[in-house]
mmCIF file of C-alpha atoms in Angstrom:
data_model
loop_
_atom_site.group_PDB
_atom_site.id
_atom_site.type_symbol
_atom_site.label_atom_id
_atom_site.label_comp_id
_atom_site.label_asym_id
_atom_site.label_seq_id
_atom_site.Cartn_x
_atom_site.Cartn_y
_atom_site.Cartn_z
ATOM 1 C CA MET A 214 0.000 0.000 0.000
ATOM 2 C CA THR A 215 1.340 3.404 -0.934
ATOM 3 C CA ASP A 216 1.177 6.358 1.420
ATOM 4 C CA PHE A 217 0.448 9.633 -0.298
ATOM 5 C CA ILE A 218 1.635 13.063 0.744
ATOM 6 C CA ALA A 219 -1.187 15.281 1.994
ATOM 7 C CA HIS A 220 -2.186 17.999 -0.455
ATOM 8 C CA GLY A 221 -4.047 21.106 0.599
ATOM 9 C CA LYS A 222 -3.111 23.727 3.150
ATOM 10 C CA PHE A 223 -5.252 24.881 6.032
ATOM 11 C CA SER A 224 -5.325 26.707 9.307
ATOM 12 C CA VAL A 225 -7.876 26.315 12.082
ATOM 13 C CA THR A 226 -8.238 29.258 14.448
ATOM 14 C CA PRO A 227 -10.698 28.978 17.340
ATOM 15 C CA GLN A 228 -12.624 32.141 18.182
ATOM 16 C CA GLY A 229 -14.699 31.119 21.138
ATOM 17 C CA GLU A 230 -16.982 28.342 19.919
ATOM 18 C CA VAL A 231 -16.418 29.325 16.288
ATOM 19 C CA LEU A 232 -13.731 27.525 14.307
ATOM 20 C CA LEU A 233 -12.341 29.692 11.508
ATOM 21 C CA CYS A 234 -10.801 27.447 8.853
ATOM 22 C CA GLU A 235 -8.798 28.865 5.970
ATOM 23 C CA ILE A 236 -8.438 26.447 3.073
ATOM 24 C CA GLN A 237 -5.932 26.750 0.219
ATOM 25 C CA GLY A 238 -4.835 24.776 -2.786
ATOM 26 C CA ALA A 239 -5.777 21.439 -4.257
ATOM 27 C CA TRP A 240 -6.864 18.680 -1.860
ATOM 28 C CA ASN A 241 -6.501 14.929 -1.686
ATOM 29 C CA LYS A 242 -7.877 12.426 0.839
ATOM 30 C CA GLU A 243 -4.828 12.709 3.085
ATOM 31 C CA GLY A 244 -5.171 16.494 3.253
ATOM 32 C CA SER A 245 -8.826 16.148 4.246
ATOM 33 C CA GLU A 246 -7.876 13.587 6.895
ATOM 34 C CA GLN A 247 -5.388 16.038 8.427
ATOM 35 C CA LEU A 248 -7.960 18.834 8.494
ATOM 36 C CA ILE A 249 -10.553 16.535 10.080
ATOM 37 C CA GLU A 250 -8.068 15.385 12.718
ATOM 38 C CA ASP A 251 -7.311 19.012 13.630
ATOM 39 C CA LEU A 252 -11.008 19.962 13.720
ATOM 40 C CA LYS A 253 -11.864 17.002 15.962
ATOM 41 C CA ALA A 254 -9.073 17.962 18.378
ATOM 42 C CA GLN A 255 -10.434 21.519 18.582
ATOM 43 C CA VAL A 256 -14.028 20.330 19.109
ATOM 44 C CA GLN A 257 -12.972 18.128 22.024
ATOM 45 C CA GLY A 258 -12.089 21.338 23.879
ATOM 46 C CA PHE A 259 -15.669 22.624 23.585
ATOM 47 C CA SER A 260 -16.853 20.193 26.294
ATOM 48 C CA GLY A 261 -20.179 19.498 24.602
ATOM 49 C CA LYS A 262 -21.034 23.146 23.830
ATOM 50 C CA LYS A 263 -22.723 24.090 20.564
ATOM 51 C CA TRP A 264 -20.274 25.418 17.983
ATOM 52 C CA ALA A 265 -19.982 26.707 14.407
ATOM 53 C CA ARG A 266 -17.518 26.227 11.560
ATOM 54 C CA VAL A 267 -16.589 29.138 9.262
ATOM 55 C CA MET A 268 -14.745 28.026 6.118
ATOM 56 C CA ASP A 269 -12.788 30.632 4.164
ATOM 57 C CA MET A 270 -12.583 28.887 0.784
ATOM 58 C CA GLN A 271 -11.199 31.811 -1.228
ATOM 59 C CA GLY A 272 -7.848 30.059 -1.763
ATOM 60 C CA TRP A 273 -9.362 26.636 -2.474
ATOM 61 C CA GLU A 274 -8.752 25.192 -5.922
ATOM 62 C CA LEU A 275 -10.206 21.694 -6.157
ATOM 63 C CA ALA A 276 -10.493 18.339 -4.391
ATOM 64 C CA THR A 277 -10.343 14.694 -5.392
ATOM 65 C CA PRO A 278 -13.559 12.683 -5.004
ATOM 66 C CA ASP A 279 -12.161 10.789 -1.992
ATOM 67 C CA ALA A 280 -11.225 14.091 -0.307
ATOM 68 C CA ILE A 281 -14.816 15.252 -0.745
ATOM 69 C CA SER A 282 -16.106 11.925 0.615
ATOM 70 C CA GLU A 283 -13.991 12.358 3.752
ATOM 71 C CA MET A 284 -15.472 15.791 4.423
ATOM 72 C CA THR A 285 -18.998 14.573 3.672
ATOM 73 C CA ALA A 286 -18.621 11.743 6.194
ATOM 74 C CA PHE A 287 -17.202 14.219 8.719
ATOM 75 C CA SER A 288 -20.364 16.319 8.535
ATOM 76 C CA ALA A 289 -22.301 13.559 10.344
ATOM 77 C CA TRP A 290 -19.643 13.505 13.083
ATOM 78 C CA GLU A 291 -19.928 17.288 13.398
ATOM 79 C CA ASP A 292 -23.706 17.109 13.795
ATOM 80 C CA GLN A 293 -23.334 14.502 16.540
ATOM 81 C CA HIS A 294 -20.739 16.633 18.354
ATOM 82 C CA GLY A 295 -22.515 19.984 18.584
ATOM 83 C CA CYS A 296 -22.017 21.710 15.221
ATOM 84 C CA VAL A 297 -25.074 23.906 14.673
ATOM 85 C CA LEU A 298 -23.887 26.138 11.817
ATOM 86 C CA ARG A 299 -21.568 26.040 8.810
ATOM 87 C CA CYS A 300 -20.599 29.237 6.989
ATOM 88 C CA PHE A 301 -18.672 29.328 3.718
ATOM 89 C CA ILE A 302 -16.784 32.248 2.205
ATOM 90 C CA GLY A 303 -15.670 32.719 -1.373
ATOM 91 C CA LEU A 304 -17.597 30.052 -3.272
ATOM 92 C CA ASN A 305 -19.125 30.558 -6.693
ATOM 93 C CA THR A 306 -22.761 29.719 -7.447
ATOM 94 C CA VAL A 307 -22.050 26.170 -8.649
ATOM 95 C CA GLN A 308 -19.962 25.390 -5.559
ATOM 96 C CA GLN A 309 -22.746 26.780 -3.368
ATOM 97 C CA GLN A 310 -25.292 24.520 -5.068
ATOM 98 C CA LEU A 311 -23.035 21.487 -4.554
ATOM 99 C CA LEU A 312 -22.792 22.321 -0.849
ATOM 100 C CA GLU A 313 -26.564 22.616 -0.614
ATOM 101 C CA MET A 314 -26.810 19.049 -1.941
ATOM 102 C CA LYS A 315 -23.992 17.806 0.312
ATOM 103 C CA TYR A 316 -25.668 19.130 3.457
ATOM 104 C CA GLN A 317 -29.276 18.383 2.503
ATOM 105 C CA HIS A 318 -29.638 16.127 5.573
ATOM 106 C CA SER A 319 -27.970 18.588 7.938
ATOM 107 C CA HIS A 320 -27.847 22.327 8.609
ATOM 108 C CA LYS A 321 -28.249 24.460 5.500
ATOM 109 C CA PRO A 322 -24.874 26.054 4.752
ATOM 110 C CA GLN A 323 -24.707 29.832 4.898
ATOM 111 C CA HIS A 324 -22.740 31.699 2.218
ATOM 112 C CA PHE A 325 -20.787 34.925 2.658
ATOM 113 C CA SER A 326 -18.441 37.145 0.674
ATOM 114 C CA HIS A 327 -16.318 38.319 3.615
ATOM 115 C CA THR A 328 -14.762 36.563 6.595
ATOM 116 C CA ASP A 329 -15.679 39.307 9.075
ATOM 117 C CA THR A 330 -19.352 39.093 8.119
ATOM 118 C CA ALA A 331 -19.399 35.295 8.444
ATOM 119 C CA LEU A 332 -17.652 35.380 11.837
ATOM 120 C CA SER A 333 -20.030 38.019 13.145
ATOM 121 C CA TYR A 334 -23.048 36.034 11.933
ATOM 122 C CA ALA A 335 -21.743 32.815 13.523
ATOM 123 C CA LYS A 336 -21.048 34.454 16.883
ATOM 124 C CA GLN A 337 -24.476 36.095 16.966
ATOM 125 C CA PHE A 338 -26.137 32.816 15.931
ATOM 126 C CA LEU A 339 -24.492 30.984 18.850
ATOM 127 C CA GLN A 340 -25.464 33.723 21.315
ATOM 128 C CA ARG A 341 -29.124 33.299 20.360
ATOM 129 C CA LEU A 342 -29.156 29.591 21.227
#
């Protein structure tokens, strides 16, 4: 079995119970696995509180089908571990429609043009719970 090098760069910055994720480049399964591992570690620190994920996708290029499958499977884990909102920044109309289909059995993704607006929305959303 061949091990592949992870492709795709990311950062995860917690801001209270909001995880700001910045995604860049082209992604493979191994890159998605690394992101998921980091997100799960951050969520463990929330001690069961409700939380939100804000994804800045402006630097994202593409992903292999197995990378997308990893993230799709992760969405069920998120729902079971307190994720109540997902916000996406920088996606075109087609990408937005694909996300709508991906999350049809979960929370409807929210789309934004600017990171500050998405973060503000997510923080206010959590305060209202």
